[in-house]
Tab-separated table of C-alpha atoms in Angstrom:
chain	number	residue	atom	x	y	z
A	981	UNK	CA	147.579	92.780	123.931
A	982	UNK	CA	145.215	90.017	123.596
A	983	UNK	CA	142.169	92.281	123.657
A	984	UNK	CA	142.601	94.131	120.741
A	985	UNK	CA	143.507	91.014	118.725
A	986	UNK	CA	140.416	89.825	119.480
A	987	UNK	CA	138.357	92.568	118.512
A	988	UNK	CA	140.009	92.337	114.963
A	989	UNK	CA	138.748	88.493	114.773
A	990	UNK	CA	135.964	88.598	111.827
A	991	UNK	CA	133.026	87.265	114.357
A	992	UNK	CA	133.925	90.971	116.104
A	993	UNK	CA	133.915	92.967	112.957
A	994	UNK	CA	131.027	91.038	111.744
A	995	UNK	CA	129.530	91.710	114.700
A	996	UNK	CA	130.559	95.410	114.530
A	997	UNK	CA	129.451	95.966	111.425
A	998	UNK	CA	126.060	94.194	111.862
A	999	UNK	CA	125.198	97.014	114.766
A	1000	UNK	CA	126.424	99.676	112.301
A	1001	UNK	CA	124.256	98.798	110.041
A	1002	UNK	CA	121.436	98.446	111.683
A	1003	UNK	CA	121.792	101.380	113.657
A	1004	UNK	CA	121.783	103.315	110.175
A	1005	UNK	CA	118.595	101.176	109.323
A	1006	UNK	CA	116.575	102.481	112.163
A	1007	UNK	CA	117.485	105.807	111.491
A	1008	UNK	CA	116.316	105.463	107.659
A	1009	UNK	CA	113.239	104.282	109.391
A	1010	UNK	CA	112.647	106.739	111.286
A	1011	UNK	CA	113.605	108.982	109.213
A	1012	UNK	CA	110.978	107.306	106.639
A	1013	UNK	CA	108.510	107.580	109.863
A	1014	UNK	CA	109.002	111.692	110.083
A	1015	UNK	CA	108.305	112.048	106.346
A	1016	UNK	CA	104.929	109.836	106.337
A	1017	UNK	CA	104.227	111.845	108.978
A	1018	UNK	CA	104.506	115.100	107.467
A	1019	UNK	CA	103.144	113.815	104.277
A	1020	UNK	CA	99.873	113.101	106.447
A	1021	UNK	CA	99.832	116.587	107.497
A	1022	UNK	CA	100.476	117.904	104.263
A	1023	UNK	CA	97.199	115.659	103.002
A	1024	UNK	CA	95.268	117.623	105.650
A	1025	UNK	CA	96.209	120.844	104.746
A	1026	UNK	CA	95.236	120.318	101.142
A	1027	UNK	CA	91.970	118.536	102.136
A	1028	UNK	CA	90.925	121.677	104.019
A	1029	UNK	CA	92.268	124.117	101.262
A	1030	UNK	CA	89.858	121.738	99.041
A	1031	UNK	CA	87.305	121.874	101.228
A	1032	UNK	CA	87.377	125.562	102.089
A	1033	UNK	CA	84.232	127.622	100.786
A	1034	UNK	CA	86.136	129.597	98.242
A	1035	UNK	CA	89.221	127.433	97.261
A	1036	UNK	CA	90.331	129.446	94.826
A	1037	UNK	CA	91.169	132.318	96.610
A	1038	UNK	CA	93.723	130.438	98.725
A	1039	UNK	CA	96.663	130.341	95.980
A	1040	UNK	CA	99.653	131.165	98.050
A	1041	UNK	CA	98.877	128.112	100.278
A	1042	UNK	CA	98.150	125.975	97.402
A	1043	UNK	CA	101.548	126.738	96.318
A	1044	UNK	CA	102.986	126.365	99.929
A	1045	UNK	CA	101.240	123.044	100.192
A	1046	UNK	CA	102.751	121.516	97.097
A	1047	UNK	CA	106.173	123.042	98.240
A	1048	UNK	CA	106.094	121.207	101.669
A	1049	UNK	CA	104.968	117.754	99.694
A	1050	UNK	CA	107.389	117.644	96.993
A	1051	UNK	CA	110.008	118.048	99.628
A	1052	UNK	CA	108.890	115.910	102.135
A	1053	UNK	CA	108.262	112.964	99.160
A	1054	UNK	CA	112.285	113.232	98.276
A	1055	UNK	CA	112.778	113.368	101.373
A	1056	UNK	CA	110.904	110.253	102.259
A	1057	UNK	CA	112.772	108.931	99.055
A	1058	UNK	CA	115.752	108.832	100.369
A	1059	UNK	CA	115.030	107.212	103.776
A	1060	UNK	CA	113.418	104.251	101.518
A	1061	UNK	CA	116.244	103.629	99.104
A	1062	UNK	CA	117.415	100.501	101.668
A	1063	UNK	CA	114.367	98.984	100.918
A	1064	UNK	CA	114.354	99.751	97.137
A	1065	UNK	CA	118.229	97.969	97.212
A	1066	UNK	CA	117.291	95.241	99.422
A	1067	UNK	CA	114.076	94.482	97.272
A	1068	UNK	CA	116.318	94.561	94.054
A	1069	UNK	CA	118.887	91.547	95.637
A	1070	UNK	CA	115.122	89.537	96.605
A	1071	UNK	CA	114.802	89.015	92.915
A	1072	UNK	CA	110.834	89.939	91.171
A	1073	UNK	CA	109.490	86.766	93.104
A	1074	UNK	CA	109.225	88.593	96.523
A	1075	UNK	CA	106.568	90.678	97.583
A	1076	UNK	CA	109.391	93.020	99.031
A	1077	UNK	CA	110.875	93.256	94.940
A	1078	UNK	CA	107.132	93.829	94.173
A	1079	UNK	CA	106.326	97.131	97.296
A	1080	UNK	CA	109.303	98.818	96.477
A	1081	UNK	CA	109.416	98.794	92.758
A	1082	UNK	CA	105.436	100.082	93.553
A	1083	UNK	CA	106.900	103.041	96.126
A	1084	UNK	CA	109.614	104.130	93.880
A	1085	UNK	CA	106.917	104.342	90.893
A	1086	UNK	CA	104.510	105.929	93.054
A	1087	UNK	CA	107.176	108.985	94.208
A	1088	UNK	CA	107.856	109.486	90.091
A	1089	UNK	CA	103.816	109.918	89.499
A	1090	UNK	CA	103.727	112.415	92.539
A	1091	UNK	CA	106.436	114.522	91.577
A	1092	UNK	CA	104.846	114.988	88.293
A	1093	UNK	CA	101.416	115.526	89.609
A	1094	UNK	CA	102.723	118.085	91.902
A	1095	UNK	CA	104.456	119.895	89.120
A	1096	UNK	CA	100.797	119.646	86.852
A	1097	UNK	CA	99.325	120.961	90.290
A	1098	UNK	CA	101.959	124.045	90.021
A	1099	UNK	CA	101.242	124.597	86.370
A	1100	UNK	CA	97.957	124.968	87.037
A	1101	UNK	CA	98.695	127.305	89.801
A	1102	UNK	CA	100.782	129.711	87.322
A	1103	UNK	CA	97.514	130.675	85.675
A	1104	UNK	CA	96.800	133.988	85.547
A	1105	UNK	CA	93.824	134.731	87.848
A	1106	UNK	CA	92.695	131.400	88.524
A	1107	UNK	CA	93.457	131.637	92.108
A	1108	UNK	CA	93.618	134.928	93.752
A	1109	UNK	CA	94.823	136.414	97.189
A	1110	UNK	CA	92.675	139.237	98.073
A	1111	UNK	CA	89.736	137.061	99.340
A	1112	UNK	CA	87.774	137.385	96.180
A	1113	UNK	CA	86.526	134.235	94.778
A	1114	UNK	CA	87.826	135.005	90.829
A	1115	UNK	CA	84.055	135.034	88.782
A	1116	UNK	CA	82.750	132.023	87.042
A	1117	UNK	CA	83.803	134.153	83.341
A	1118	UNK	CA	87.019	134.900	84.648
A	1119	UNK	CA	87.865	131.305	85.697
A	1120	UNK	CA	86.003	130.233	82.347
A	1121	UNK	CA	87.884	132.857	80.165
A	1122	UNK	CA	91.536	131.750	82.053
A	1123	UNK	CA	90.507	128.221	80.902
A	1124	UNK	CA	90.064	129.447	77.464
A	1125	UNK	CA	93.335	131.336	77.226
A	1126	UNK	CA	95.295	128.072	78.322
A	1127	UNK	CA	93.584	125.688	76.106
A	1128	UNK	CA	97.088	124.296	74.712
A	1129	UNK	CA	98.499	123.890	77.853
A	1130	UNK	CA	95.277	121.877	79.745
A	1131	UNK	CA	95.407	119.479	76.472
A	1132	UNK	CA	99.308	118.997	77.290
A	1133	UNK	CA	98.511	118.397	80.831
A	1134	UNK	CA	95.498	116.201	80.043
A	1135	UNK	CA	97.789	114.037	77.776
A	1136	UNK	CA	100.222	114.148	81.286
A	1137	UNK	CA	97.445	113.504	83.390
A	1138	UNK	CA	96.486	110.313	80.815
A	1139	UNK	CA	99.981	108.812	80.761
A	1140	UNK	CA	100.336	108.787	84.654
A	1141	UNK	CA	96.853	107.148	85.013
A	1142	UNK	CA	98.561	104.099	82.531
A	1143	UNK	CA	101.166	104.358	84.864
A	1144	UNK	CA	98.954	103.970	88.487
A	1145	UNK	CA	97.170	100.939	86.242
A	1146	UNK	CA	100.367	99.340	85.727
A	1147	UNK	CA	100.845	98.995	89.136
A	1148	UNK	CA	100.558	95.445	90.595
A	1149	UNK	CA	97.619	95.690	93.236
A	1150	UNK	CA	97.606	91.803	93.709
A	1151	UNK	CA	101.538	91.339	94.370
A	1152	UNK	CA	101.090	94.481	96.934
A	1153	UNK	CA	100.351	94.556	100.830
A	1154	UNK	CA	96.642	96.135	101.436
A	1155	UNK	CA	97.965	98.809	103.211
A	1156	UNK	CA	99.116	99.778	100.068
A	1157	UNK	CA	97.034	98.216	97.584
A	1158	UNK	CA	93.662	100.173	98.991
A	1159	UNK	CA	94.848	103.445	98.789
A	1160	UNK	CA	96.320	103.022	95.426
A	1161	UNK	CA	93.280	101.484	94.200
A	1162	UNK	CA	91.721	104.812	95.333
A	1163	UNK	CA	94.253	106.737	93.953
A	1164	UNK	CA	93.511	105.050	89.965
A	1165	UNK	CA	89.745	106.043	90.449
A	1166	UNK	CA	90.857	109.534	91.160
A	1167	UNK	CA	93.531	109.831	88.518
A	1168	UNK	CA	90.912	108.545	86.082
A	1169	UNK	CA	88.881	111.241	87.354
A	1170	UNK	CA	91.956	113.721	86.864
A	1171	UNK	CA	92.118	112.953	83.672
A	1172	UNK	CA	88.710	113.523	82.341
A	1173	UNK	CA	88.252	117.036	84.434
A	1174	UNK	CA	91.696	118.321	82.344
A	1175	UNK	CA	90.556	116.915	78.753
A	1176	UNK	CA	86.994	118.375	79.093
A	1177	UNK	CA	88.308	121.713	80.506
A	1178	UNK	CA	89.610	122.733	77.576
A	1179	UNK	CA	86.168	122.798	76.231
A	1180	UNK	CA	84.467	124.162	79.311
A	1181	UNK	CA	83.668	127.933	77.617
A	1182	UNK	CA	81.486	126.118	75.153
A	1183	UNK	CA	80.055	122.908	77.316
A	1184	UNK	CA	78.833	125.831	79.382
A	1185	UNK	CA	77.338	128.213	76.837
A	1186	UNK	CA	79.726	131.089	77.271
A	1187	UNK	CA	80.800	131.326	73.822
A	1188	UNK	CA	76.585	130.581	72.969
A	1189	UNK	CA	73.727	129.692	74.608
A	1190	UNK	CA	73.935	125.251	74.991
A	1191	UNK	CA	71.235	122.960	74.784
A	1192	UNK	CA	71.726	119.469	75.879
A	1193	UNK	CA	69.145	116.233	75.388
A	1194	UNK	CA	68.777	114.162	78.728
A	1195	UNK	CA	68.766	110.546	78.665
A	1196	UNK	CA	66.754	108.708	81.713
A	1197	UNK	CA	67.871	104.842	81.174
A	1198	UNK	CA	65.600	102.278	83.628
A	1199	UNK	CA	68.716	100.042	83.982
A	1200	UNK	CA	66.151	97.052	85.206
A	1201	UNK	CA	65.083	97.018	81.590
A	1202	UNK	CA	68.334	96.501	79.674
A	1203	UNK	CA	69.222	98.447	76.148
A	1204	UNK	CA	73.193	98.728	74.813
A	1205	UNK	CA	73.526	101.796	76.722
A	1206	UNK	CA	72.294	101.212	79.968
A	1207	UNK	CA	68.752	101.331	79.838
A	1208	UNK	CA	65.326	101.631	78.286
A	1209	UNK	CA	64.876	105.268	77.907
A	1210	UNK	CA	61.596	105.963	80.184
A	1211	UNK	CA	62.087	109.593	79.872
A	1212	UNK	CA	64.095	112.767	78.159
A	1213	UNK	CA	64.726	116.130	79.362
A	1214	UNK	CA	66.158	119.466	77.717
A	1215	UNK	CA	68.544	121.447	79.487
A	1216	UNK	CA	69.732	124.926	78.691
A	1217	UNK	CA	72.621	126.317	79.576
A	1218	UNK	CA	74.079	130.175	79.049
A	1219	UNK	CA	77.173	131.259	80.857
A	1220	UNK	CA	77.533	128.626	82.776
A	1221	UNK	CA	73.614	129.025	84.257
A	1222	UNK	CA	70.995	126.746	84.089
A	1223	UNK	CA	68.047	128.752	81.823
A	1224	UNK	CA	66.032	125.529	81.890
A	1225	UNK	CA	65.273	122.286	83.187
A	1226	UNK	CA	62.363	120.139	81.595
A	1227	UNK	CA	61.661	116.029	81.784
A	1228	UNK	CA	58.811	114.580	80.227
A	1229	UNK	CA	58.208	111.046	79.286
A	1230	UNK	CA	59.808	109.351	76.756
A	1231	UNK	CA	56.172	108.217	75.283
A	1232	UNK	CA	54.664	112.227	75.075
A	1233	UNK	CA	57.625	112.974	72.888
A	1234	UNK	CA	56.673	110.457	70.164
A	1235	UNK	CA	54.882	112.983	67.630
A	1236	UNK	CA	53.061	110.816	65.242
A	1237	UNK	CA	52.545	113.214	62.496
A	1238	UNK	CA	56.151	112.777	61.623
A	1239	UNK	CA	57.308	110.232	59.870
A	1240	UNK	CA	59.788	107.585	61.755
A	1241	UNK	CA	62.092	105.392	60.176
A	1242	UNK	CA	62.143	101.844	60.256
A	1243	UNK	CA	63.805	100.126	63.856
A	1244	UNK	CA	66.711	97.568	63.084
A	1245	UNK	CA	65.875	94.159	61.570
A	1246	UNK	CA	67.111	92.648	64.831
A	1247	UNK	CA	64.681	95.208	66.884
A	1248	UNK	CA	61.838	94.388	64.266
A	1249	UNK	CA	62.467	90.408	64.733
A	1250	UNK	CA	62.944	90.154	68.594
A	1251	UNK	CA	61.554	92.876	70.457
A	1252	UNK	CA	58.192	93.515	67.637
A	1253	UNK	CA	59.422	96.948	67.290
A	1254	UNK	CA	58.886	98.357	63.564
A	1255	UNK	CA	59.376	101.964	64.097
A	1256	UNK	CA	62.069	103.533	65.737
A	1257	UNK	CA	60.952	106.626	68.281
A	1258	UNK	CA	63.389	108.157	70.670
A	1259	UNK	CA	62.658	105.831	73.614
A	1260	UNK	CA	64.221	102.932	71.764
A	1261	UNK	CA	66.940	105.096	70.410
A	1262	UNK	CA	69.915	103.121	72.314
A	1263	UNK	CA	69.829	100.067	70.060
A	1264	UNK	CA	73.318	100.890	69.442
A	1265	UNK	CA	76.405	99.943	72.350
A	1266	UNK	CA	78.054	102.750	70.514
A	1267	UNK	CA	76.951	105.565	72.552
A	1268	UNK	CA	78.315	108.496	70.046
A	1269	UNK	CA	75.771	106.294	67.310
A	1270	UNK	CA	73.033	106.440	69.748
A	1271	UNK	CA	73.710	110.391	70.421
A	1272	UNK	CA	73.856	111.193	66.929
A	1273	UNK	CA	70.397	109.124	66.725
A	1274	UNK	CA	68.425	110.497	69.380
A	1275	UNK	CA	69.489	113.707	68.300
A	1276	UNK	CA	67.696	113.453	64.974
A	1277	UNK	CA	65.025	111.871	66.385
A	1278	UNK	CA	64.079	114.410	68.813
A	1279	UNK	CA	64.558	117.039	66.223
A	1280	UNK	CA	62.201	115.475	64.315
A	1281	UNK	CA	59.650	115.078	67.137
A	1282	UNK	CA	59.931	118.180	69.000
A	1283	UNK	CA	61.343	120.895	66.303
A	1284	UNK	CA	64.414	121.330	68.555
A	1285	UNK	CA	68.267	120.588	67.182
A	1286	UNK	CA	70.045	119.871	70.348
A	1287	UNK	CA	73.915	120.692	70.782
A	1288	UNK	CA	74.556	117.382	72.466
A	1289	UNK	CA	73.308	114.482	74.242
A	1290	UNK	CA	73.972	112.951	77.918
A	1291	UNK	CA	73.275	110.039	79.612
């Protein structure tokens, strides 16, 4: 009779439930292991789909793909939720608090860029399945038909990037602070692609034939924009093809049987500028001012209104 008294002694339960426990920790481990695993394999896949030489006529895997990583994220959820308790009793102090409150953040912004990723899928013949690559009109018209719902998913797409910037890269490990660091370039990249596509059909001249003014900025010669313009090109676009490409320097463009008005008092003072041409059009750090201003300018020069300016 003495042995099972002694089992019921609190060093043996203690003891007892100490191997318990951990036993159920390595499996949430491993279990954590299997779905990083298949979370890299998932990344492959959809690396290769990206990579393929007509993407978009892969849609059935694209939707597999996001399938098999939105399940093996809750998945891999679950397994972590020991370390998302234990790093709630550490207190914010610990860098254990700080990884896990990052994880669990970083799950909630995949699960909602998956679902973007399947709401982009649901477009009518954006992707196709017969082998086709879907034309450049079609792709351009589908774009234009869900205008409403890219500016909903750009405003999405905007709120999760806040989100990823949020983060706490200094507080984190660097096996996770690189990637996520990555992964804010990339979302800011998101982000722009989705608010521009709305506007895509005219940006590429399908609605009308687009003509753009091209800033060349010598960045060893500093102006508020980047650079002393040494050059200027036109570019012409219809349908989404390139009709014409022409650079010329920024000093032939200068027609001086126009008149030109008068550079800034601060130009005038330090630089001995008095007129303003195009190549000193930049004065401004406000780049839509300096747009606006080489736009006229190179009107005025060349005889050509220009639908917008890049630099």
């Amino acid at each position: 009779m003495a042995g099972p008294r002694r089992l019921l002694q609190p060093k043996y339960l203690i003891g007892a439930v100490a191997v318990i426990a951990l036993l159920w920790l390595s499996a949430k481990i491993a279990r954590g292991a299997y779905y990083l695993h298949q979370l890299d394999a998932d990344r492959a896949e959809i690396t290769d789909l990206a990579r393929a030489q007509s993407p978009f006529t892969h849609g059935r895997q694209w939707q597999d793909a996001l399938l098999d990583v939105d399940q093996n994220l809750r998945g891999l959820a679950q397994a972590i939720q020991p370390m998302i308790a234990l790093g709630a009793l550490l207190g914010p102090s610990n860098q254990l608090h700080a990884t896990a409150n990052a994880v669990s953040e970083i799950l909630a912004i995949s699960h909602e860029l998956i679902a973007m990723g399947q709401k982009l899928l649901s477009f009518d013949d954006l992707f196709t399945e017969d082998g086709n690559a879907p034309t450049r009109a079609t792709q351009i018209a589908v774009l234009a038909r869900h205008a409403q719902e890219l500016t909903q998913l750009a405003e999405q797409a905007k709120q999760l990037e806040n989100r990823l910037n949020a983060l706490p890269l200094g507080q984190l490990p660097s096996a996770l602070a690189e990637p996520l660091q990555q992964s804010q370039a990339l979302a800011n990249l998101l982000t722009a692609t989705l608010q521009m596509a709305p506007a895509a059909p005219q940006l590429l001249g399908f609605d009308r034939p687009q003509t753009y003014l091209l800033l060349v900025q010598n960045n060893h010669e500093l102006r508020a924009t980047g650079g002393f313009i040494t050059a200027a090109g036109l570019l012409k676009v219809t349908a989404g093809d390139m009709e014409l490409l022409d650079f010329v320097d920024s000093y032939e463009i200068a027609n001086s049987a126009v008149q030109h008005p008068w550079a800034p008092a601060p130009m005038q003072r330090y630089l001995g500028i008095d007129l303003l041409f195009l190549r000193d059009a930049n004065w401004s750090p406000d780049f839509a001012t300096t747009a606006q201003l080489a736009r006229t300018l190179y009107a005025q020069n060349q005889g050509v209104w220009v639908d917008g300016v890049i630099a």
